[in-house]
PDB file of C-alpha atoms in Angstrom:
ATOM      1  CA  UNK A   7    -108.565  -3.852 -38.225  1.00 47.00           C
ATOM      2  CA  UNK A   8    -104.983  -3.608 -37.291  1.00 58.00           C
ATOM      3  CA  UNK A   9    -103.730   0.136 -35.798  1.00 64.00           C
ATOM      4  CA  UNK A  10    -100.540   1.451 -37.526  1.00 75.00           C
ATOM      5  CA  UNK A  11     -98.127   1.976 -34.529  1.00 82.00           C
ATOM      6  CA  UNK A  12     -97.481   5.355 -33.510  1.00 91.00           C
ATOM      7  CA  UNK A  13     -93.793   6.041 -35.081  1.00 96.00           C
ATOM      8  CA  UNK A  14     -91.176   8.297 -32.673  1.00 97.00           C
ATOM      9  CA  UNK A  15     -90.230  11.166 -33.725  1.00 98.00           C
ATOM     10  CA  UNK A  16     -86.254  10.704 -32.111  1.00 98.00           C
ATOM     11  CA  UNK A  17     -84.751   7.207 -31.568  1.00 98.00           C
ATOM     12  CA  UNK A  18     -81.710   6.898 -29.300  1.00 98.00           C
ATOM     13  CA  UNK A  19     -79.612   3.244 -29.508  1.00 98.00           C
ATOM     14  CA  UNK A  20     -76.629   1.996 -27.607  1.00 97.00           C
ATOM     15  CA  UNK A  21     -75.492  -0.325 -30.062  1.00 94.00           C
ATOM     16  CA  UNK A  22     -73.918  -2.504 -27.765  1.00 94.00           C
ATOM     17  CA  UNK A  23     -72.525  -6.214 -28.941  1.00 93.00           C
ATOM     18  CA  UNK A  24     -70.209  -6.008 -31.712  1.00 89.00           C
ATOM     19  CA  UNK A  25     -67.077  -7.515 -29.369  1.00 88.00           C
ATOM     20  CA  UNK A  26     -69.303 -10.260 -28.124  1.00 94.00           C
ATOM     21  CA  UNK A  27     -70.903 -10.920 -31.594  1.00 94.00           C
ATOM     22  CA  UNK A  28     -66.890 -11.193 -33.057  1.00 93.00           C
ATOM     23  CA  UNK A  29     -65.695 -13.958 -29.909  1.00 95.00           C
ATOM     24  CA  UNK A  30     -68.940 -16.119 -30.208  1.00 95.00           C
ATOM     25  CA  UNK A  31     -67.766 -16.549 -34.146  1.00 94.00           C
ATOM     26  CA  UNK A  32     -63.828 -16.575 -33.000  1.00 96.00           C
ATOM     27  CA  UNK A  33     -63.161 -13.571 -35.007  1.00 93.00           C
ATOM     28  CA  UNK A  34     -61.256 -10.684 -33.096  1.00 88.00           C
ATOM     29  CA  UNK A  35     -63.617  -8.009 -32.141  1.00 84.00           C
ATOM     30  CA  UNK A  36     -62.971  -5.550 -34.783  1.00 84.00           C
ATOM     31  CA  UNK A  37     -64.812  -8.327 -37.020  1.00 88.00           C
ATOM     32  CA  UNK A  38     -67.459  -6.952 -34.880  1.00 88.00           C
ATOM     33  CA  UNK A  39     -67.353  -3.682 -34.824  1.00 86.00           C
ATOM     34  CA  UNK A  40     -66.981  -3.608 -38.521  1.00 87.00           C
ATOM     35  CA  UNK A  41     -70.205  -5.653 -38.914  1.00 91.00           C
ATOM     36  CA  UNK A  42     -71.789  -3.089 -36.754  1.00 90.00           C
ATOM     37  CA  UNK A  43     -70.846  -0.080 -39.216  1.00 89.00           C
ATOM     38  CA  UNK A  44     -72.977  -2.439 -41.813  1.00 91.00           C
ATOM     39  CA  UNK A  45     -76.120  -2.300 -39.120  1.00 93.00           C
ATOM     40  CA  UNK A  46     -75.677   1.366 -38.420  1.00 92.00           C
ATOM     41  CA  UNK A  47     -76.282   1.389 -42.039  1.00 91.00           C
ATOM     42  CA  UNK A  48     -79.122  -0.682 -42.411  1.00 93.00           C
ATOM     43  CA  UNK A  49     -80.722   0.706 -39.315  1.00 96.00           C
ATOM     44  CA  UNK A  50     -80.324   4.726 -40.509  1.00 95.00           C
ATOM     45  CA  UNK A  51     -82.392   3.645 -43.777  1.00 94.00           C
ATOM     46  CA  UNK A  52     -84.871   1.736 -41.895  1.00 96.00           C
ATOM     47  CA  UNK A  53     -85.721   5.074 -39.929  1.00 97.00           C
ATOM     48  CA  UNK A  54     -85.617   7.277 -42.962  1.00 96.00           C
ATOM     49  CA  UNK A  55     -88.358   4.576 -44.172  1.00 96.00           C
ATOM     50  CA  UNK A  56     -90.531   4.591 -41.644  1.00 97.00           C
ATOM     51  CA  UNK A  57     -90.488   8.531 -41.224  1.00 96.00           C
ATOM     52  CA  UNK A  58     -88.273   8.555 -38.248  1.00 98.00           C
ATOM     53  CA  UNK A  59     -87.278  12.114 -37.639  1.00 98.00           C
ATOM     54  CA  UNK A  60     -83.975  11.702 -35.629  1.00 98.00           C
ATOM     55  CA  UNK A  61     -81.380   8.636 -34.914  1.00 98.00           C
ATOM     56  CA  UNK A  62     -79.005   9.014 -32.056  1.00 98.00           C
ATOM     57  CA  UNK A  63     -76.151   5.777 -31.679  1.00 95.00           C
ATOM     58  CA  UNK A  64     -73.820   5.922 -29.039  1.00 92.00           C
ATOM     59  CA  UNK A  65     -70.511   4.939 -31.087  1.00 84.00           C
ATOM     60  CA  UNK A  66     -67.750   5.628 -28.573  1.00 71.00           C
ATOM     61  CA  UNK A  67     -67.929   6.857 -25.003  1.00 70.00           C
ATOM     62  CA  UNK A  68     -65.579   9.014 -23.179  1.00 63.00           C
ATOM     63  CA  UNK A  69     -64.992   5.631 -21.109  1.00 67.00           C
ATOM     64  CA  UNK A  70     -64.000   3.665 -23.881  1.00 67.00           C
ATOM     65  CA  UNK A  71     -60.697   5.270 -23.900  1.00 65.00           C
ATOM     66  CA  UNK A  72     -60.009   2.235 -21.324  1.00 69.00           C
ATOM     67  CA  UNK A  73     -60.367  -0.460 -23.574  1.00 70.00           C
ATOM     68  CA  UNK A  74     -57.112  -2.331 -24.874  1.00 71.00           C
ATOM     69  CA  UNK A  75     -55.097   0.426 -27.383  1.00 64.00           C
ATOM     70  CA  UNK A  76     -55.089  -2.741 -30.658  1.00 70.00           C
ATOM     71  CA  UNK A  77     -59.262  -2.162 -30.459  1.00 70.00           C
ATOM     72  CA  UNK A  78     -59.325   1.457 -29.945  1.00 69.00           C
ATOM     73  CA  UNK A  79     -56.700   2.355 -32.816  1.00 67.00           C
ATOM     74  CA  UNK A  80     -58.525  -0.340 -35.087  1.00 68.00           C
ATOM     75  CA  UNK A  81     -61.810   2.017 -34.294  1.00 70.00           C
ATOM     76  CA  UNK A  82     -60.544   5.353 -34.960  1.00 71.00           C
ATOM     77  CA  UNK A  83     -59.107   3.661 -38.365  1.00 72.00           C
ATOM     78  CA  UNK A  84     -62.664   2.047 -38.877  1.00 73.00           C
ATOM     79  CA  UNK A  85     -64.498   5.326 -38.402  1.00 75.00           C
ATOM     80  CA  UNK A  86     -62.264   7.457 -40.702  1.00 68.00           C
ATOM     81  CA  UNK A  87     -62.599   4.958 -43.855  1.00 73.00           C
ATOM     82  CA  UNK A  88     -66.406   4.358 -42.900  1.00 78.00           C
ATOM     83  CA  UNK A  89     -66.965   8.452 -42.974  1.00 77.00           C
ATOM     84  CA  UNK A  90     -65.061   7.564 -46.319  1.00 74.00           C
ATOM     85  CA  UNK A  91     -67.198   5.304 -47.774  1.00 84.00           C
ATOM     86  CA  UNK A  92     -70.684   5.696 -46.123  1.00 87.00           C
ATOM     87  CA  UNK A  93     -71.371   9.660 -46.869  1.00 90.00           C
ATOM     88  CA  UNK A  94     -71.885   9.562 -50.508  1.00 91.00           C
ATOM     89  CA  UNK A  95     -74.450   6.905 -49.550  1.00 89.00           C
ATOM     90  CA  UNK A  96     -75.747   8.623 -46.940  1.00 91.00           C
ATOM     91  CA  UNK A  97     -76.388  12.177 -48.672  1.00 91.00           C
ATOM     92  CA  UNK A  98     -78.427  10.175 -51.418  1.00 91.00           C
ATOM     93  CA  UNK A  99     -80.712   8.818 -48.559  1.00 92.00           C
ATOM     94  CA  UNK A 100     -80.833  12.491 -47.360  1.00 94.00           C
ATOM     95  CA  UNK A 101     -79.124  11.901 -44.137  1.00 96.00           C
ATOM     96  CA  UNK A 102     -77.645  14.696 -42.337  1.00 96.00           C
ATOM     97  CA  UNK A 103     -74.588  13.433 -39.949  1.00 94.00           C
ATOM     98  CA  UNK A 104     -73.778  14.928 -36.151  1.00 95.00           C
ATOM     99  CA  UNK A 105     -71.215  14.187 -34.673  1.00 92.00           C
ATOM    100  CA  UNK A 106     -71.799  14.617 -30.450  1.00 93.00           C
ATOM    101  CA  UNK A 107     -68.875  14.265 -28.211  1.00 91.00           C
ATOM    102  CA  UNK A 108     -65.398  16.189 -27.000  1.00 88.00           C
ATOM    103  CA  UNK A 109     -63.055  16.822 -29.963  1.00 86.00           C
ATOM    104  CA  UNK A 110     -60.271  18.216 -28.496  1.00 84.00           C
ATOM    105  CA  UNK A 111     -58.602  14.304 -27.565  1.00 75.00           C
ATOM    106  CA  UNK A 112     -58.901  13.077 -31.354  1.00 80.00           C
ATOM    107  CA  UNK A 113     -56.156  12.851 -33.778  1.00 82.00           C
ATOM    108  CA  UNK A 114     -56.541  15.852 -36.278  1.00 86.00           C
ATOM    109  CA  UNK A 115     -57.026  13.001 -38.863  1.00 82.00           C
ATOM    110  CA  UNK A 116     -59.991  12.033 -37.089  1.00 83.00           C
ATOM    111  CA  UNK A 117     -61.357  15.869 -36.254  1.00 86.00           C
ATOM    112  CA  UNK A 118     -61.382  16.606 -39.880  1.00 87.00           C
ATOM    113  CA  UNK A 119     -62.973  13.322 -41.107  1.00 87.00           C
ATOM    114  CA  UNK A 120     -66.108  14.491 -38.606  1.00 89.00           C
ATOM    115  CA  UNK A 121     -66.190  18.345 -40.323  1.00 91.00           C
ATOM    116  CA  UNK A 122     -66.240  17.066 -43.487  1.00 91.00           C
ATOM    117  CA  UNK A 123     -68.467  14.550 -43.241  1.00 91.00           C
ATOM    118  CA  UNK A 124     -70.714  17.354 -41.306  1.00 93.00           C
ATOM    119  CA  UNK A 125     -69.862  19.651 -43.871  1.00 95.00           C
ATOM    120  CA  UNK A 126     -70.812  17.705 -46.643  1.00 93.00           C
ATOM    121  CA  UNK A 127     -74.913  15.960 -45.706  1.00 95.00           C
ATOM    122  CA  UNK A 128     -75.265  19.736 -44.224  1.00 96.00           C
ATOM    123  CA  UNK A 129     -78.131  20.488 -46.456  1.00 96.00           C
ATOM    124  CA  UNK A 130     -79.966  16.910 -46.192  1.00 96.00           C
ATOM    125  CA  UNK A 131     -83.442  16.752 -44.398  1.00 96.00           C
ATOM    126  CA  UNK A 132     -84.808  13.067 -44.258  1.00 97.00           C
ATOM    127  CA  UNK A 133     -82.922  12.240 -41.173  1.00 97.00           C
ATOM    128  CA  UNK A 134     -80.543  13.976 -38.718  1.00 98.00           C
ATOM    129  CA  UNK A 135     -78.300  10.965 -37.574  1.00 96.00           C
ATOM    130  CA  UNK A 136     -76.388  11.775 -34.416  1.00 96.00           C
ATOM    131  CA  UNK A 137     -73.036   9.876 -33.855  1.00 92.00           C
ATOM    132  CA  UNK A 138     -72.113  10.351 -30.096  1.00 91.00           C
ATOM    133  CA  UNK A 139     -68.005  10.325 -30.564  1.00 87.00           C
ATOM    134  CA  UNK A 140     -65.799  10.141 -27.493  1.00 85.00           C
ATOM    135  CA  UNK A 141     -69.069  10.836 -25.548  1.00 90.00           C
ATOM    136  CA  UNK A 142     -70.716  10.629 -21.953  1.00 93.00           C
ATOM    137  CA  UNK A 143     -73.501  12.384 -20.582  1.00 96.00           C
ATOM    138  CA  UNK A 144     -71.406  13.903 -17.560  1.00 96.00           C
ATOM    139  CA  UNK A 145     -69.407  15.362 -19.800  1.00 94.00           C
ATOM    140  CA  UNK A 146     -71.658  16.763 -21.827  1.00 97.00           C
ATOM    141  CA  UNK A 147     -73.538  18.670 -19.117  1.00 98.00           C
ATOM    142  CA  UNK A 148     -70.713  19.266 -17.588  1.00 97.00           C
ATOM    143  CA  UNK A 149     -69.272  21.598 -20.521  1.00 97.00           C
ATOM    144  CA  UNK A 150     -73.095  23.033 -20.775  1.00 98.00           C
ATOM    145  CA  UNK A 151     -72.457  24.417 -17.192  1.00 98.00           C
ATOM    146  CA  UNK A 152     -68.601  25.877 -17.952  1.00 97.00           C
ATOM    147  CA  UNK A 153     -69.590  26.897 -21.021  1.00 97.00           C
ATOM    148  CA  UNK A 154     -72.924  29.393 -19.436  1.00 98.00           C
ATOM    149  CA  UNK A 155     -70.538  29.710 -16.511  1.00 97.00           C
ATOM    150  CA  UNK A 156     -67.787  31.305 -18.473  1.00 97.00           C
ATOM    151  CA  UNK A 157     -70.121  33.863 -20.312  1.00 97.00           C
ATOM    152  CA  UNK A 158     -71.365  34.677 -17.307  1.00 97.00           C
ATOM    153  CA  UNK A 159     -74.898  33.433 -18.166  1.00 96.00           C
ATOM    154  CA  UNK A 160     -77.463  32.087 -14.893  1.00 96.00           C
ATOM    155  CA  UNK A 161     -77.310  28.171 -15.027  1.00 96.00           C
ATOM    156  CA  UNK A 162     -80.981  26.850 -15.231  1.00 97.00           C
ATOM    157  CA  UNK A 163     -82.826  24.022 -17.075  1.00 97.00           C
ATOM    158  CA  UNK A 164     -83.730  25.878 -20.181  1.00 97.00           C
ATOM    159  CA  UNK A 165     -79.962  27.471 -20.496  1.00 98.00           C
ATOM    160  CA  UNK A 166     -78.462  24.472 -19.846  1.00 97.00           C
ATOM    161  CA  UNK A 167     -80.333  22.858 -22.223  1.00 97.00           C
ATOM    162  CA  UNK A 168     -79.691  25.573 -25.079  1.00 98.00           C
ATOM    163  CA  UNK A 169     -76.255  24.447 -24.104  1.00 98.00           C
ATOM    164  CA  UNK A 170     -75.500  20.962 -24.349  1.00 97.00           C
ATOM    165  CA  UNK A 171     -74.194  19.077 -27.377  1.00 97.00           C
ATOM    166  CA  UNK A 172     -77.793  18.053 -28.333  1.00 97.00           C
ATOM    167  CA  UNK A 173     -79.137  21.144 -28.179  1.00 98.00           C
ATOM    168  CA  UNK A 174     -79.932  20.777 -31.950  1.00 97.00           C
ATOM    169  CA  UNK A 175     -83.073  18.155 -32.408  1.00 98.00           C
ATOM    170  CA  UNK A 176     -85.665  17.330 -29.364  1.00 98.00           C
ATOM    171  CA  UNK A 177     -84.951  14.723 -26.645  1.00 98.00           C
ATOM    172  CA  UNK A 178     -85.384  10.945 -27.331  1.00 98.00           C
ATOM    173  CA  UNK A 179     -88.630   9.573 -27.342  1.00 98.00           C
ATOM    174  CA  UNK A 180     -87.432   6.126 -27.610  1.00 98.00           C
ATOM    175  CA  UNK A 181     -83.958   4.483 -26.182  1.00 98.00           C
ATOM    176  CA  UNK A 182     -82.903   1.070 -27.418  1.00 98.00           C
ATOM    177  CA  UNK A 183     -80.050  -0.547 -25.669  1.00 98.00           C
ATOM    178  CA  UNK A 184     -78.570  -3.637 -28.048  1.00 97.00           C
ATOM    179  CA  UNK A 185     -76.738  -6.977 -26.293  1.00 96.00           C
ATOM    180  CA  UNK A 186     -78.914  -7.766 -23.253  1.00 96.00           C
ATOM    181  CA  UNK A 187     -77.846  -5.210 -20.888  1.00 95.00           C
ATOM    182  CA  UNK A 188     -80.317  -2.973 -19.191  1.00 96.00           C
ATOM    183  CA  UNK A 189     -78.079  -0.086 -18.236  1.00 94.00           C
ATOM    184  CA  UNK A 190     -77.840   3.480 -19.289  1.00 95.00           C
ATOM    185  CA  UNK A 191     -73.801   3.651 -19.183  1.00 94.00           C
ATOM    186  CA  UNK A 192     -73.976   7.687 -19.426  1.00 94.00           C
ATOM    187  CA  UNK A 193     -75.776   7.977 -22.139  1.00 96.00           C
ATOM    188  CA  UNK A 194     -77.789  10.659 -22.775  1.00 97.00           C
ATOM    189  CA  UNK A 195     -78.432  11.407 -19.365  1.00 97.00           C
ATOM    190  CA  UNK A 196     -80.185  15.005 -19.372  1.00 98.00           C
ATOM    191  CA  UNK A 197     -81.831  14.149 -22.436  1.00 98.00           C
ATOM    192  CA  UNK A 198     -83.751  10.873 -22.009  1.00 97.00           C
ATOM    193  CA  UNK A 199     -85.594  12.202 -18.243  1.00 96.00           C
ATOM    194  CA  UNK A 200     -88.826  11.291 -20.020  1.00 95.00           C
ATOM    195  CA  UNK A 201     -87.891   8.801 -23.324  1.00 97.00           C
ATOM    196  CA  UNK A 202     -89.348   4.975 -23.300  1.00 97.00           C
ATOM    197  CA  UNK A 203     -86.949   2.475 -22.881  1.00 98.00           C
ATOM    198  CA  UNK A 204     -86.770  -0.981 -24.635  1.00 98.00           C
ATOM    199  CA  UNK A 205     -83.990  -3.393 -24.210  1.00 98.00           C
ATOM    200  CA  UNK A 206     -82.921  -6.426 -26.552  1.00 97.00           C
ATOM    201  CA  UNK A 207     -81.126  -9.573 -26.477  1.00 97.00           C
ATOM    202  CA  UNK A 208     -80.046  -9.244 -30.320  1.00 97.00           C
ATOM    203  CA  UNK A 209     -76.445  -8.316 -30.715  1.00 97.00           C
ATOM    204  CA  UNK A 210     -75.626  -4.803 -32.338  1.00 96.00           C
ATOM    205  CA  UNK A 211     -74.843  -6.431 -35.404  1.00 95.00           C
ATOM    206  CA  UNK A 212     -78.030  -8.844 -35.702  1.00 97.00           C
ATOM    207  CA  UNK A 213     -80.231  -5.715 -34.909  1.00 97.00           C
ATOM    208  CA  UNK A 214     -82.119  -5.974 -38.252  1.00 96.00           C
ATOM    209  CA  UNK A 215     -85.062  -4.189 -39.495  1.00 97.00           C
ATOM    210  CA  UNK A 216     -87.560  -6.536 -37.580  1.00 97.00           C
ATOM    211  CA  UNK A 217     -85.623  -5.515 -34.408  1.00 97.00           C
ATOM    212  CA  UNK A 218     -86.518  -2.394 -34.904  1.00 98.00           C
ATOM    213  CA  UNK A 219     -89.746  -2.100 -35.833  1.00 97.00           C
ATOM    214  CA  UNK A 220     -90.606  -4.587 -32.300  1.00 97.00           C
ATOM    215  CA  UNK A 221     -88.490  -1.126 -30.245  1.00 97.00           C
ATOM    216  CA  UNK A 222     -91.136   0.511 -32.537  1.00 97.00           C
ATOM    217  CA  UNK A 223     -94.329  -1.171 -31.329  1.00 96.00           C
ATOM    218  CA  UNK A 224     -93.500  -1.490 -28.041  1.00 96.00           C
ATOM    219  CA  UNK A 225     -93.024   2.377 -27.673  1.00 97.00           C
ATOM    220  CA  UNK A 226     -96.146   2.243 -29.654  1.00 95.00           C
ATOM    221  CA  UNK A 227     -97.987   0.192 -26.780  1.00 93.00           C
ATOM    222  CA  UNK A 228     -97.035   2.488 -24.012  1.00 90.00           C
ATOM    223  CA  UNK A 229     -98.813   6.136 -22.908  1.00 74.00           C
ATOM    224  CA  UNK A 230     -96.503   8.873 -22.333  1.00 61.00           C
ATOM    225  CA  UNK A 231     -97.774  11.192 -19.357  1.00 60.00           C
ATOM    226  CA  UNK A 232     -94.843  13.424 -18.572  1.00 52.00           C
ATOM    227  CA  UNK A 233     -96.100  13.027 -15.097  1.00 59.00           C
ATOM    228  CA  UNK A 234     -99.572  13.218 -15.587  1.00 59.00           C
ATOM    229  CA  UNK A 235    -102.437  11.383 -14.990  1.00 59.00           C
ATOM    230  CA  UNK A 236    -104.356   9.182 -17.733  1.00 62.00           C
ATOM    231  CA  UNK A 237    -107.075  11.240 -17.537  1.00 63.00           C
ATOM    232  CA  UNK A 238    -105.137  14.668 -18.095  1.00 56.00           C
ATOM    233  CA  UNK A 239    -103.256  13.104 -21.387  1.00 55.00           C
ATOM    234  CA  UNK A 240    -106.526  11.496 -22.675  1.00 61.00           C
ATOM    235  CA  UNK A 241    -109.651  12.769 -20.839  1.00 54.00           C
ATOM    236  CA  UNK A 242    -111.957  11.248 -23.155  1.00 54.00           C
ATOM    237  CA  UNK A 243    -110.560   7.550 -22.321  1.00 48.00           C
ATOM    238  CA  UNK A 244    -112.043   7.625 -18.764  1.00 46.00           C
ATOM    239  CA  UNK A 245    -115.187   9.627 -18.934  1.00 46.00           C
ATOM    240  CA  UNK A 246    -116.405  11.514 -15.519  1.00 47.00           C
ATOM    241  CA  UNK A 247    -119.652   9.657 -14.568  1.00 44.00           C
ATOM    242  CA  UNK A 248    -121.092  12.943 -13.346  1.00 45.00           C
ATOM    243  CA  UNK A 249    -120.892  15.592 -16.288  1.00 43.00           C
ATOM    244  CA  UNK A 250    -121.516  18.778 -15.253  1.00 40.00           C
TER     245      UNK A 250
END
């Protein structure tokens, strides 16, 4: 009798790929990142389907800014008509939109694309879907400490917390990184002290729903302690020899 794996309740990806996925096919690497907007899509539904509460992607980091201006113009154009087309869509899959990052560097085109689009899945409940835009996870505890340190307010876990630009849903139980690479790259990096990791081969844009649901049994396979034993998390696993 097969066990239903245990679902997480807040799934984290760094969709990483899209550039490499474009050159191996000798498209430029917009291609790519254009084929990854159609996984993003395919990937939000997937949760909503299998009662995933959260989705976190990690669209554009703070570092990305480095990258060659063609690719990071052709983004910025990419997001705005993608907000365009993908929140009617979205809103009838009940998908609320986030957008997590620093705002003040982004073309006013670009700044009101992300209020609207928050403005207008505002009331859906199926799935909060997180975009981290122009994002690291320096930054974003490093504005949770100016931000308590300019009110005045004592800097400790739980304020800081309260504080930083995920403040909003719980922390990851599961991070997927795409594209072979087993690094972090400042993602998250308050927030995932305790999530599972899982890292895979496929490409951002070949990440399909099979992809996902393997990230989804191989958190399933693992026990979570939060630094505790096996016993303390699940006593009646390893029964005490000696009752009493």
């Amino acid at each position: 009798m097969s066990v239903s794996p245990v679902v997480p309740h807040h799934i984290a990806i760094v969709m990483d790929g899209n550039g490499r996925w474009a050159t191996r096919r000798f498209l430029p690497r917009l291609a790519g990142h254009k084929q990854g907007v159609d996984s993003l899509r395919r990937c939000a539904r997937a949760c909503v389907e299998r009662g995933v509460g959260v989705l976190t992607v990690f669209a554009f980091s703070s570092e990305n800014w480095n990258r060659p201006a063609e690719e990071v113009s052709g983004l910025m154009e990419l997001l705005a008509m993608a907000l365009a087309r993908e929140v009617p869509q979205l809103t009838k899959d009940g998908v609320r939109l986030y957008f997590v990052g620093e705002r003040a560097g982004l073309s006013p085109k670009v700044r009101d694309g992300l209020a609207q689009a928050e403005a207008a899945t505002a009331h859906n409940t199926r799935l909060v879907l997180n975009v981290c835009f122009n994002y690291g996870g320096r930054w974003d505890i490093a504005q949770a400490a100016a931000a308590l340190a300019a009110k005045g307010e004592p800097i400790t876990e739980a304020s800081l917390n309260a504080a930083m630009g995920m403040a909003h849903v719980p922390d990851p139980d599961l991070v997927v990184r795409t594209g072979g690479e087993m690094r972090i790259s400042n993602f998250l990096l308050w927030q995932i002290a305790y999530s599972e990791l899982v890292f895979s081969d496929r490409l951002w844009p070949d990440f399909d729903e099979s992809a996902l649901d393997e990230a989804i049994a191989a958190y399933s396979a693992r026990e979570r302690r939060f630094g505790k034993t096996s016993e303390q998390i699940s006593p009646s696993a390893h029964p005490d020899p000696m009752p009493g």
